Short mmCIF file of C-alpha atoms and ligand atoms in Angstrom, two decimals:
data_model
loop_
_atom_site.label_atom_id
_atom_site.label_comp_id
_atom_site.label_asym_id
_atom_site.label_seq_id
_atom_site.Cartn_x
_atom_site.Cartn_y
_atom_site.Cartn_z
CA MET A 18 5.43 3.00 25.51
CA HIS A 19 7.77 2.02 28.31
CA ALA A 20 7.89 4.55 31.12
CA ALA A 21 11.60 4.18 31.87
CA GLN A 22 14.05 6.54 30.17
CA PHE A 23 16.56 4.56 28.12
CA THR A 24 20.12 5.51 27.50
CA ALA A 25 21.60 4.68 24.13
CA GLU A 26 24.72 5.28 22.13
CA PRO A 27 24.25 8.12 19.65
CA SER A 28 23.07 6.45 16.45
CA PRO A 29 23.85 7.52 12.91
CA SER A 30 20.19 7.27 11.83
CA ASP A 31 17.55 9.97 11.50
CA VAL A 32 14.70 7.49 11.14
CA ILE A 33 14.35 3.93 12.37
CA ILE A 34 11.75 1.86 10.58
CA ALA A 35 10.42 -1.23 12.37
CA GLY A 36 9.63 -3.89 9.74
CA CYS A 37 10.96 -4.55 6.26
CA GLY A 38 7.72 -5.58 4.57
CA PRO A 39 6.51 -3.70 1.50
CA THR A 40 5.60 -0.59 3.50
CA GLY A 41 8.86 -0.36 5.45
CA ALA A 42 11.01 -1.00 2.37
CA MET A 43 9.15 1.59 0.27
CA LEU A 44 9.35 4.17 3.06
CA ALA A 45 13.08 3.59 3.47
CA ALA A 46 13.63 4.27 -0.23
CA GLU A 47 11.45 7.41 -0.17
CA LEU A 48 13.43 8.80 2.76
CA ARG A 49 16.75 8.03 1.09
CA LEU A 50 15.73 10.12 -1.93
CA HIS A 51 16.11 13.07 0.45
CA ASP A 52 19.34 11.88 2.01
CA VAL A 53 17.72 10.96 5.31
CA ARG A 54 19.80 8.39 7.23
CA VAL A 55 17.55 5.32 7.54
CA LEU A 56 17.88 2.12 9.52
CA VAL A 57 15.32 -0.63 8.90
CA LEU A 58 15.01 -3.23 11.66
CA GLU A 59 13.39 -6.50 10.59
CA LYS A 60 12.68 -9.24 13.09
CA GLU A 61 12.87 -12.14 10.59
CA THR A 62 16.35 -13.32 9.61
CA GLU A 63 15.16 -14.36 6.12
CA PRO A 64 12.51 -12.78 3.87
CA VAL A 65 9.10 -14.53 4.01
CA SER A 66 8.80 -16.78 0.97
CA PHE A 67 5.10 -17.56 0.56
CA ALA A 68 3.05 -15.70 -1.99
CA ARG A 69 0.03 -13.83 -0.65
CA ILE A 70 -1.07 -11.29 -3.16
CA VAL A 71 -2.82 -10.85 -6.46
CA GLY A 72 -0.58 -7.97 -7.42
CA LEU A 73 -0.17 -4.25 -7.79
CA HIS A 74 -3.16 -2.13 -8.74
CA ILE A 75 -2.98 0.92 -11.00
CA ARG A 76 -1.95 3.59 -8.46
CA SER A 77 0.87 1.46 -7.07
CA ILE A 78 2.07 0.66 -10.60
CA GLU A 79 2.09 4.41 -11.24
CA LEU A 80 4.16 4.97 -8.10
CA MET A 81 6.66 2.36 -9.31
CA ALA A 82 6.88 4.27 -12.62
CA MET A 83 7.33 7.53 -10.68
CA ARG A 84 10.35 6.10 -8.87
CA GLY A 85 11.95 4.30 -11.83
CA LEU A 86 11.04 0.85 -10.49
CA LEU A 87 8.46 -0.23 -13.03
CA GLU A 88 10.85 -1.87 -15.51
CA ARG A 89 12.20 -4.30 -12.93
CA MET A 90 8.69 -5.02 -11.62
CA LEU A 91 7.43 -5.70 -15.16
CA GLU A 92 10.28 -8.14 -15.75
CA ARG A 93 9.16 -10.21 -12.76
CA GLY A 94 5.37 -9.81 -13.09
CA ARG A 95 2.55 -10.43 -15.52
CA GLN A 96 0.18 -7.78 -16.85
CA ARG A 97 -3.46 -8.74 -16.45
CA PRO A 98 -6.76 -6.95 -17.09
CA ALA A 99 -7.57 -4.39 -14.39
CA GLY A 100 -11.21 -5.45 -13.99
CA GLY A 101 -12.95 -8.14 -11.97
CA PHE A 102 -11.63 -7.34 -8.51
CA PHE A 103 -14.58 -5.79 -6.70
CA ALA A 104 -15.97 -8.74 -4.71
CA ALA A 105 -14.51 -10.91 -7.50
CA ILE A 106 -17.45 -9.91 -9.74
CA ASP A 107 -16.30 -10.83 -13.19
CA LYS A 108 -16.70 -7.62 -15.22
CA PRO A 109 -14.10 -6.21 -17.60
CA ALA A 110 -12.62 -2.79 -16.79
CA PRO A 111 -14.42 0.08 -18.52
CA GLU A 112 -12.83 1.70 -21.57
CA GLY A 113 -10.57 4.70 -21.15
CA LEU A 114 -9.52 4.47 -17.50
CA ASP A 115 -7.58 7.63 -16.63
CA SER A 116 -4.11 6.07 -16.50
CA ALA A 117 -1.21 5.24 -18.79
CA HIS A 118 -0.84 2.04 -16.72
CA ALA A 119 -4.39 0.68 -16.73
CA TYR A 120 -3.66 -2.95 -15.86
CA LEU A 121 -3.06 -5.19 -12.86
CA LEU A 122 0.53 -6.31 -12.39
CA GLY A 123 0.43 -9.88 -11.08
CA ILE A 124 3.58 -10.30 -9.02
CA PRO A 125 4.12 -12.31 -5.82
CA GLN A 126 4.55 -10.37 -2.57
CA PRO A 127 8.04 -11.80 -1.82
CA VAL A 128 9.24 -10.50 -5.20
CA ILE A 129 7.80 -7.03 -4.51
CA VAL A 130 9.44 -6.93 -1.09
CA HIS A 131 12.75 -8.12 -2.53
CA LEU A 132 12.73 -5.45 -5.27
CA LEU A 133 11.72 -2.66 -2.89
CA GLU A 134 14.33 -3.69 -0.31
CA GLU A 135 17.00 -3.91 -3.02
CA HIS A 136 16.02 -0.42 -4.23
CA ALA A 137 16.15 1.01 -0.69
CA ILE A 138 19.61 -0.52 -0.12
CA GLU A 139 20.85 0.78 -3.49
CA LEU A 140 19.79 4.25 -2.35
CA GLY A 141 21.75 3.84 0.88
CA ALA A 142 19.27 2.51 3.45
CA GLN A 143 20.66 0.15 6.06
CA VAL A 144 18.60 -3.01 6.68
CA ARG A 145 19.34 -5.17 9.73
CA ARG A 146 17.59 -8.56 9.84
CA GLY A 147 17.01 -10.63 12.96
CA CYS A 148 16.36 -7.43 14.95
CA ALA A 149 12.93 -7.20 16.61
CA VAL A 150 11.89 -3.88 18.11
CA ALA A 151 10.83 -4.72 21.67
CA ASP A 152 10.39 -1.33 23.32
CA PHE A 153 11.04 2.37 22.86
CA ASP A 154 10.98 5.64 24.68
CA GLN A 155 10.58 9.08 23.11
CA ASP A 156 11.65 12.49 24.38
CA ASP A 157 11.85 16.01 22.94
CA ASP A 158 14.88 15.23 20.79
CA GLY A 159 14.34 11.72 19.56
CA VAL A 160 13.46 8.10 20.17
CA THR A 161 15.46 5.38 21.90
CA VAL A 162 14.60 1.97 20.49
CA GLU A 163 15.30 -1.23 22.37
CA LEU A 164 15.77 -4.47 20.47
CA ALA A 165 14.70 -7.89 21.73
CA GLY A 166 18.34 -8.69 22.55
CA GLY A 167 18.65 -5.57 24.72
CA GLU A 168 20.61 -3.38 22.28
CA ARG A 169 19.53 0.28 22.29
CA LEU A 170 19.56 2.56 19.30
CA ARG A 171 18.81 6.23 18.99
CA SER A 172 17.12 8.10 16.13
CA ARG A 173 15.06 11.24 15.64
CA TYR A 174 11.91 9.40 14.49
CA LEU A 175 10.54 5.87 14.60
CA VAL A 176 8.01 4.48 12.11
CA GLY A 177 6.12 1.28 12.89
CA CYS A 178 5.76 -0.64 9.61
CA ASP A 179 5.64 -3.87 11.60
CA GLY A 180 2.38 -5.32 10.33
CA GLY A 181 -1.08 -5.97 11.73
CA ARG A 182 0.12 -7.10 15.16
CA SER A 183 2.43 -4.09 15.37
CA THR A 184 4.55 -3.93 18.51
CA VAL A 185 5.09 -0.22 17.92
CA ARG A 186 1.35 0.50 17.81
CA LYS A 187 0.75 -1.51 20.98
CA LEU A 188 3.61 0.19 22.85
CA LEU A 189 2.30 3.57 21.72
CA GLY A 190 -1.05 2.70 23.30
CA VAL A 191 -2.91 3.76 20.16
CA GLY A 192 -6.39 2.25 19.95
CA PHE A 193 -7.13 -0.18 17.13
CA PRO A 194 -10.92 -0.30 17.06
CA GLY A 195 -12.93 -2.38 14.62
CA GLU A 196 -14.24 -5.90 14.27
CA PRO A 197 -12.39 -9.13 15.15
CA SER A 198 -12.23 -11.98 12.65
CA ARG A 199 -15.59 -13.62 12.06
CA THR A 200 -14.31 -16.11 9.51
CA GLU A 201 -10.98 -17.61 8.69
CA THR A 202 -9.61 -19.00 5.44
CA LEU A 203 -6.96 -21.65 4.90
CA MET A 204 -4.48 -21.01 2.11
CA GLY A 205 -1.53 -23.04 0.88
CA GLU A 206 0.31 -24.69 -1.99
CA MET A 207 0.36 -28.47 -2.35
CA GLU A 208 0.20 -31.36 -4.80
CA VAL A 209 -3.08 -33.07 -5.73
CA GLY A 210 -3.99 -36.66 -6.56
CA VAL A 211 -6.75 -36.20 -9.18
CA PRO A 212 -6.71 -35.01 -12.82
CA GLN A 213 -6.91 -31.30 -13.64
CA GLU A 214 -10.24 -31.55 -15.56
CA GLU A 215 -11.91 -33.17 -12.55
CA ILE A 216 -10.68 -30.35 -10.29
CA ALA A 217 -11.79 -27.60 -12.70
CA ALA A 218 -15.34 -28.98 -12.95
CA LYS A 219 -15.66 -29.36 -9.18
CA VAL A 220 -14.26 -25.89 -8.48
CA THR A 221 -16.79 -24.25 -10.84
CA GLU A 222 -19.63 -26.09 -9.08
CA ILE A 223 -18.45 -25.30 -5.53
CA ARG A 224 -17.57 -21.65 -6.19
CA GLU A 225 -21.16 -20.84 -7.14
CA PRO A 226 -22.26 -20.74 -3.47
CA HIS A 227 -18.76 -20.69 -1.86
CA GLN A 228 -16.78 -17.69 -3.12
CA ARG A 229 -13.99 -18.37 -0.61
CA PHE A 230 -13.11 -21.69 -2.24
CA TRP A 231 -10.38 -22.06 -4.85
CA LEU A 232 -7.98 -24.63 -6.32
CA ARG A 233 -5.80 -23.42 -9.16
CA PRO A 234 -2.52 -24.50 -10.72
CA ALA A 235 0.49 -22.71 -9.21
CA GLY A 236 3.37 -24.36 -11.04
CA VAL A 237 4.21 -27.84 -12.30
CA GLY A 238 2.10 -30.33 -10.33
CA VAL A 239 1.39 -27.79 -7.59
CA TYR A 240 -1.98 -26.25 -6.72
CA SER A 241 -2.84 -23.16 -4.78
CA VAL A 242 -5.65 -24.14 -2.39
CA VAL A 243 -8.00 -21.72 -0.65
CA VAL A 244 -10.78 -23.11 1.54
CA PRO A 245 -12.88 -21.70 4.41
CA ALA A 246 -11.62 -22.86 7.83
CA ALA A 247 -13.88 -24.63 10.33
CA GLY A 248 -13.85 -21.63 12.66
CA VAL A 249 -11.70 -18.82 13.99
CA SER A 250 -8.54 -20.20 15.59
CA ASP A 251 -5.39 -19.11 17.35
CA ARG A 252 -3.76 -17.42 14.34
CA ALA A 253 -0.27 -17.91 15.75
CA LYS A 254 -0.57 -21.67 15.08
CA PRO A 255 -0.12 -22.66 11.40
CA PRO A 256 -2.75 -25.03 9.99
CA THR A 257 -1.92 -28.66 9.19
CA LEU A 258 -2.49 -30.61 5.97
CA GLU A 259 -5.16 -32.53 7.88
CA ASP A 260 -7.05 -29.23 8.49
CA PHE A 261 -7.08 -28.66 4.71
CA LYS A 262 -8.25 -32.22 3.99
CA GLN A 263 -11.08 -32.00 6.51
CA GLN A 264 -12.35 -28.70 5.12
CA LEU A 265 -12.04 -29.82 1.50
CA ARG A 266 -14.08 -32.91 2.33
CA ALA A 267 -16.66 -30.86 4.25
CA ILE A 268 -17.17 -28.39 1.40
CA ALA A 269 -16.34 -30.26 -1.82
CA GLY A 270 -17.04 -33.83 -0.68
CA THR A 271 -13.45 -34.81 -1.61
CA ASP A 272 -9.98 -33.81 -0.45
CA PHE A 273 -8.64 -34.06 -4.05
CA GLY A 274 -5.89 -36.32 -2.69
CA VAL A 275 -3.86 -33.30 -1.54
CA HIS A 276 -0.34 -34.06 -0.29
CA SER A 277 3.24 -32.73 -0.12
CA PRO A 278 2.45 -29.15 0.96
CA ARG A 279 4.96 -26.43 0.03
CA TRP A 280 3.55 -24.04 2.64
CA LEU A 281 0.31 -23.71 4.67
CA SER A 282 -1.16 -20.54 6.08
CA ARG A 283 -4.40 -18.98 7.27
CA PHE A 284 -5.88 -15.49 7.30
CA GLY A 285 -8.84 -13.88 8.99
CA ASP A 286 -11.15 -11.00 8.17
CA ALA A 287 -10.48 -8.69 11.13
CA THR A 288 -11.14 -5.07 10.17
CA ARG A 289 -9.42 -2.43 12.29
CA LEU A 290 -8.06 1.09 11.95
CA ALA A 291 -5.57 2.84 14.25
CA GLU A 292 -7.08 5.85 16.01
CA ARG A 293 -3.95 7.90 15.34
CA TYR A 294 -1.12 7.58 12.86
CA ARG A 295 1.28 9.76 14.85
CA VAL A 296 2.16 10.29 18.48
CA GLY A 297 5.02 12.78 18.73
CA ARG A 298 8.06 11.30 17.03
CA VAL A 299 6.53 7.90 16.37
CA LEU A 300 4.35 7.11 13.34
CA LEU A 301 2.49 4.13 11.95
CA ALA A 302 2.10 3.00 8.33
CA GLY A 303 0.76 0.02 6.37
CA ASP A 304 -0.84 -2.93 8.18
CA ALA A 305 0.43 -1.50 11.49
CA ALA A 306 -2.19 1.23 10.96
CA HIS A 307 -4.98 -0.73 9.28
CA VAL A 308 -6.05 -4.34 8.70
CA HIS A 309 -8.90 -5.69 6.61
CA PRO A 310 -9.78 -8.83 4.64
CA PRO A 311 -7.67 -9.38 1.50
CA ILE A 312 -10.68 -9.25 -0.85
CA GLY A 313 -9.97 -6.85 -3.70
CA GLY A 314 -6.22 -7.11 -3.09
CA GLN A 315 -5.69 -3.71 -1.51
CA GLY A 316 -3.63 -4.07 1.72
CA LEU A 317 -0.12 -4.04 0.31
CA ASN A 318 -1.11 -1.35 -2.18
CA LEU A 319 -2.49 0.81 0.63
CA GLY A 320 0.72 0.41 2.66
CA VAL A 321 2.99 1.31 -0.26
CA GLN A 322 0.83 4.38 -0.90
CA ASP A 323 1.03 5.36 2.80
CA ALA A 324 4.81 5.19 2.46
CA CYS A 325 4.82 7.51 -0.56
CA ASN A 326 2.60 9.99 1.27
CA LEU A 327 4.70 9.93 4.43
CA GLY A 328 8.22 9.67 2.99
CA TRP A 329 8.75 13.19 1.64
CA LYS A 330 6.92 14.80 4.58
CA LEU A 331 9.04 13.03 7.19
CA ALA A 332 12.13 13.78 5.12
CA ALA A 333 11.16 17.47 5.09
CA GLN A 334 10.79 17.35 8.86
CA VAL A 335 14.21 15.76 9.30
CA ARG A 336 15.88 18.10 6.78
CA GLY A 337 14.36 21.08 8.56
CA TRP A 338 12.27 22.61 5.75
CA ALA A 339 8.84 21.19 6.65
CA PRO A 340 6.08 23.71 7.27
CA GLU A 341 4.73 23.29 10.81
CA THR A 342 1.69 21.22 9.96
CA LEU A 343 3.09 19.20 7.03
CA LEU A 344 3.75 15.98 8.98
CA ASP A 345 0.22 15.99 10.35
CA THR A 346 -1.23 16.05 6.82
CA TYR A 347 -0.07 12.41 6.64
CA GLN A 348 -2.84 11.31 9.00
CA ALA A 349 -5.31 13.89 7.66
CA GLU A 350 -4.92 12.50 4.13
CA ARG A 351 -4.32 8.79 4.68
CA HIS A 352 -6.67 7.97 7.58
CA PRO A 353 -9.81 8.69 5.48
CA VAL A 354 -8.37 6.66 2.58
CA ALA A 355 -7.90 3.64 4.88
CA GLU A 356 -11.38 4.18 6.33
CA ASP A 357 -12.77 3.95 2.81
CA VAL A 358 -10.79 0.78 2.02
CA LEU A 359 -12.03 -0.83 5.25
CA ASP A 360 -15.58 0.01 4.29
CA ASN A 361 -15.28 -1.35 0.78
CA THR A 362 -13.82 -4.62 2.11
CA ARG A 363 -16.71 -4.85 4.60
CA ALA A 364 -19.12 -4.47 1.68
CA GLN A 365 -17.22 -6.99 -0.45
CA THR A 366 -17.15 -9.49 2.39
CA GLU A 367 -20.95 -9.34 2.63
CA LEU A 368 -21.15 -9.88 -1.12
CA LEU A 369 -19.19 -13.13 -0.77
CA SER A 370 -21.61 -14.62 1.72
CA ALA A 371 -23.53 -17.74 0.69
CA GLU A 372 -26.71 -16.40 2.40
CA PRO A 373 -29.66 -15.98 0.01
CA GLY A 374 -30.07 -12.25 0.75
CA ALA A 375 -26.39 -11.51 0.12
CA ARG A 376 -26.46 -13.56 -3.07
CA ALA A 377 -29.44 -11.54 -4.28
CA VAL A 378 -27.58 -8.28 -3.59
CA ARG A 379 -24.58 -9.68 -5.45
CA ARG A 380 -26.76 -10.50 -8.48
CA LEU A 381 -28.20 -6.99 -8.41
CA LEU A 382 -24.76 -5.35 -8.17
CA THR A 383 -23.53 -7.58 -11.00
CA GLU A 384 -26.34 -6.13 -13.15
CA LEU A 385 -25.60 -2.57 -12.01
CA MET A 386 -21.96 -2.97 -12.99
CA ASP A 387 -23.08 -3.16 -16.61
CA PHE A 388 -23.56 0.60 -16.24
CA ASP A 389 -20.19 2.10 -17.16
CA GLU A 390 -20.34 4.73 -14.38
CA VAL A 391 -20.89 2.12 -11.65
CA ASN A 392 -18.12 -0.14 -12.91
CA ARG A 393 -15.75 2.82 -13.31
CA TYR A 394 -16.51 4.13 -9.80
CA LEU A 395 -15.77 0.76 -8.19
CA ILE A 396 -12.60 0.14 -10.15
CA GLU A 397 -11.27 3.63 -9.40
CA LYS A 398 -11.85 2.84 -5.73
CA ILE A 399 -10.07 -0.54 -5.75
CA THR A 400 -7.15 0.72 -7.83
CA ALA A 401 -6.88 3.96 -5.77
CA ILE A 402 -6.82 6.25 -8.80
CA GLY A 403 -10.05 7.88 -7.61
CA ILE A 404 -8.43 9.37 -4.47
CA ARG A 405 -8.78 13.12 -4.02
CA TYR A 406 -7.18 14.68 -0.94
CA ASP A 407 -8.93 17.71 0.52
CA PHE A 408 -6.66 20.66 -0.29
CA GLY A 409 -9.53 23.17 -0.12
CA ALA A 410 -11.81 24.56 -2.83
CA GLY A 411 -10.58 24.41 -6.42
CA PRO A 412 -10.84 22.60 -9.74
CA ASP A 413 -11.58 18.87 -9.69
CA LEU A 414 -7.92 18.02 -10.42
CA LEU A 415 -6.74 19.73 -7.22
CA GLY A 416 -5.81 17.04 -4.66
CA ARG A 417 -5.88 14.23 -7.24
CA ARG A 418 -2.82 12.53 -8.65
CA LEU A 419 -1.87 13.53 -12.18
CA ARG A 420 -1.77 10.66 -14.67
CA ASP A 421 1.48 9.89 -16.48
CA ILE A 422 1.22 12.20 -19.49
CA ASP A 423 3.66 12.58 -22.38
CA VAL A 424 5.71 15.73 -21.99
CA ARG A 425 8.27 17.25 -24.34
CA GLN A 426 11.02 15.68 -22.27
CA GLY A 427 9.48 12.16 -22.31
CA HIS A 428 7.06 10.78 -19.72
CA LEU A 429 5.95 12.94 -16.81
CA TYR A 430 6.62 10.18 -14.28
CA GLY A 431 10.18 9.90 -15.58
CA LEU A 432 10.73 13.39 -14.15
CA LEU A 433 9.65 12.36 -10.64
CA HIS A 434 12.28 9.71 -9.92
CA ARG A 435 14.10 11.93 -7.44
CA GLY A 436 10.99 12.49 -5.30
CA ARG A 437 11.02 16.28 -5.64
CA GLY A 438 8.15 18.67 -6.33
CA LEU A 439 7.55 19.68 -9.95
CA LEU A 440 6.16 22.87 -11.47
CA LEU A 441 4.60 22.31 -14.89
CA ASP A 442 4.29 25.75 -16.47
CA ARG A 443 2.53 26.20 -19.78
CA THR A 444 2.70 30.02 -19.44
CA GLU A 445 6.51 29.96 -19.09
CA ARG A 446 6.15 33.06 -16.91
CA LEU A 447 6.31 31.48 -13.46
CA THR A 448 9.21 30.23 -11.40
CA ALA A 449 9.87 27.92 -8.44
CA GLY A 450 12.30 30.66 -7.34
CA GLY A 451 13.61 30.18 -3.80
CA TRP A 452 12.21 26.64 -3.69
CA SER A 453 14.23 25.35 -6.65
CA ASP A 454 16.35 23.21 -4.29
CA ARG A 455 13.15 21.21 -3.57
CA VAL A 456 10.99 21.80 -6.65
CA ASP A 457 11.92 21.24 -10.31
CA TYR A 458 10.61 23.44 -13.11
CA LEU A 459 9.31 22.37 -16.51
CA GLY A 460 8.34 25.11 -18.97
CA ASP A 461 6.03 24.45 -21.91
CA PRO A 462 5.58 20.79 -20.93
CA THR A 463 2.69 19.77 -23.18
CA ALA A 464 -0.59 20.93 -24.62
CA ALA A 465 -2.15 17.83 -23.02
CA LEU A 466 -2.06 19.58 -19.64
CA ASP A 467 -5.50 21.10 -19.18
CA ALA A 468 -4.33 24.00 -16.95
CA PRO A 469 -1.93 26.95 -17.30
CA CYS A 470 0.32 25.82 -14.47
CA VAL A 471 0.29 22.88 -12.05
CA LEU A 472 2.36 22.27 -8.94
CA LEU A 473 2.93 18.59 -8.17
CA ARG A 474 3.98 17.30 -4.78
CA PRO A 475 6.68 14.58 -4.63
CA ASP A 476 3.89 11.95 -4.39
CA GLY A 477 2.42 13.15 -7.70
CA HIS A 478 -0.67 14.84 -6.23
CA VAL A 479 -1.73 18.23 -7.59
CA ALA A 480 -1.02 20.83 -4.89
CA TRP A 481 -1.95 23.95 -6.88
CA ILE A 482 -3.43 25.04 -10.23
CA GLY A 483 -3.26 28.63 -11.51
CA ASP A 484 -1.24 31.27 -13.32
CA ASP A 485 -0.37 33.86 -10.64
CA GLN A 486 3.16 33.97 -9.16
CA GLN A 487 2.10 35.33 -5.76
CA ASP A 488 -0.57 32.67 -5.38
CA LEU A 489 2.01 30.04 -6.42
CA ASP A 490 4.52 31.34 -3.85
CA ASP A 491 1.87 31.03 -1.13
CA HIS A 492 1.30 27.42 -2.11
CA LEU A 493 5.01 26.65 -2.40
CA SER A 494 5.31 27.92 1.19
CA ARG A 495 2.35 25.82 2.26
CA TRP A 496 3.87 22.59 0.95
CA PHE A 497 7.61 23.22 0.79
CA GLY A 498 8.26 25.65 3.65
CA LYS A 499 10.34 28.81 3.56
CA PRO A 500 12.27 29.69 0.39
CA ALA A 501 16.05 29.44 0.50
CA ASP A 502 17.81 32.75 1.10
C1 LIG B 16 -4.09 -14.19 1.82
C2 LIG B 16 -3.73 -12.77 1.64
C3 LIG B 16 -3.81 -12.21 0.38
C4 LIG B 16 -3.49 -10.87 0.21
N1 LIG B 16 -3.60 -10.36 -1.03
C5 LIG B 16 -3.30 -9.06 -1.22
C6 LIG B 16 -3.36 -8.50 -2.53
O1 LIG B 16 -3.69 -9.16 -3.50
N2 LIG B 16 -3.04 -7.20 -2.67
C7 LIG B 16 -2.67 -6.42 -1.62
O2 LIG B 16 -2.40 -5.23 -1.83
N3 LIG B 16 -2.59 -6.93 -0.38
C8 LIG B 16 -2.89 -8.22 -0.16
N4 LIG B 16 -2.79 -8.75 1.09
C9 LIG B 16 -2.39 -7.88 2.21
C10 LIG B 16 -0.88 -7.69 2.27
O3 LIG B 16 -0.23 -8.94 2.35
C11 LIG B 16 -0.54 -6.80 3.47
O4 LIG B 16 -1.40 -5.70 3.50
C12 LIG B 16 0.90 -6.33 3.39
O5 LIG B 16 1.79 -7.39 3.60
C13 LIG B 16 1.17 -5.22 4.43
O6 LIG B 16 2.49 -4.80 4.31
P1 LIG B 16 3.25 -4.17 5.57
O7 LIG B 16 4.65 -3.92 5.11
O8 LIG B 16 2.47 -3.03 6.08
O9 LIG B 16 3.20 -5.29 6.68
P2 LIG B 16 3.84 -6.78 6.63
O10 LIG B 16 3.88 -7.31 5.25
O11 LIG B 16 3.11 -7.55 7.67
O12 LIG B 16 5.34 -6.55 7.09
C14 LIG B 16 5.64 -6.25 8.43
C15 LIG B 16 7.09 -6.62 8.67
O13 LIG B 16 7.44 -6.24 9.99
C16 LIG B 16 8.17 -7.28 10.60
N5 LIG B 16 8.01 -7.13 12.05
C17 LIG B 16 6.94 -7.45 12.80
N6 LIG B 16 7.15 -7.11 14.10
C18 LIG B 16 8.38 -6.56 14.15
C19 LIG B 16 9.16 -6.00 15.19
N7 LIG B 16 8.72 -5.95 16.46
N8 LIG B 16 10.40 -5.51 14.91
C20 LIG B 16 10.88 -5.55 13.63
N9 LIG B 16 10.17 -6.09 12.60
C21 LIG B 16 8.94 -6.57 12.86
C22 LIG B 16 7.59 -8.55 10.02
O14 LIG B 16 8.47 -9.64 10.13
C23 LIG B 16 7.32 -8.13 8.57
O15 LIG B 16 8.45 -8.38 7.75
C24 LIG B 16 -3.10 -10.08 1.31
C25 LIG B 16 -3.01 -10.66 2.57
C26 LIG B 16 -3.32 -11.98 2.75
C27 LIG B 16 -3.24 -12.58 4.11
#
């Protein structure tokens, strides 16, 4: 953080978000659900167009359903089986996963970002492109943000959603410990000069020892090419077609006549986690807070889920109803989740090694995944439906997200579009009382609910289970602050 005090014109925003990637766009929309004035600053003038990701995993799909976004995502994506993602070990998902949306939604990252940004703007967020956050200074009342061009803007909070090389994190001086990249992978889309059957046979042969090798059709005449790089490079410099040819020849013995690239990129396997997610009025989310190899396809999902955890809490802070410690539960809940994702990507990375020992462990794990419990455990991890936040002692459901169940009024998630709390009351004796401006009430929802009464937070996690009004009031205070007069 810059030591000098900045002066800035009063700004009409409560929260400035640095970065309009998936995390920043989702967070902007979550804040707008609570009428928080949001300004998103994005350094790129145009959205990034190259496709990076496999798609959305179950928990993120559920979040899209919870915010009324799933229909438009389904129109642009393709449903695929949910299994086969842990270290790319090819096992089908076990029967009866605990979700109404038990599939992977294959959808390119630029499409996700476009739909999330569009949603945020529809809700009233302001997005300014070509604006890079260069510096900031925080005081007791707010944050003054300086753009690369020198313009200064004022807001009450700043959230760094500005990716793995986050300027906000660096200026905050928050440590980012972990491991640097040990390997690098080239990735791009290009045309090839040999027949499809020839490529398919070669890819099957090469992938046996080299899991980080892939050529697959990505449109008419175009192939998506993934090949290990020769070493770890200066990531700021994009690779050339010649780099791809050299590596293809080194690993497959042929460069498949690749030509006419659409785009070329590279990624590493650095694994790092921010020491803190909040310093005063400045917070971090998404890749700005954690980076890890893309194996398992979890990074974007993790960032979107950070945004849904943070959004309503920061909104509560801005709106003035947040209990004192609510904002700090963001780090308490999400830091351990990221730690777990980093660990599972470390494990998966080892399982992709061509070393004989690692290949033996991979064979063993492949056998173990025939046990339903093992397969289920790993898939619940990758898809993030196994997450249980520590809300204290209580039934197993406490702290977990509730699946999308059918209720008398339709689907449960259909009742969460506005990002408010929800009291599901089978006893029809309880009330959200003085919190009804923040928490909706649903009496006699469904017999499928295996509890007398459940309080859901805006992110769909179970905050309380019981049947006693006083106990409920205590928990409403814990999560939603003081009741209205
Ligand atoms: C090859 C590859 C495959 C992947 N596959 C998957 C997958 O299948 N599933 C998955 O979930 N994840 C996957 N990921 C990870 C995923 O792409 C990232 O985790 C995700 O993009 C993180 O989103 P974000 O919004 O936090 O950060 P980013 O997407 O990096 O967005 C940050 C934004 O901030 C902007 N910005 C940067 N600095 C500033 C600044 N100073 N001021 C203003 N704006 C700024 C950037 O321009 C960018 O738009 C993959 C990654 C790679 C490399």
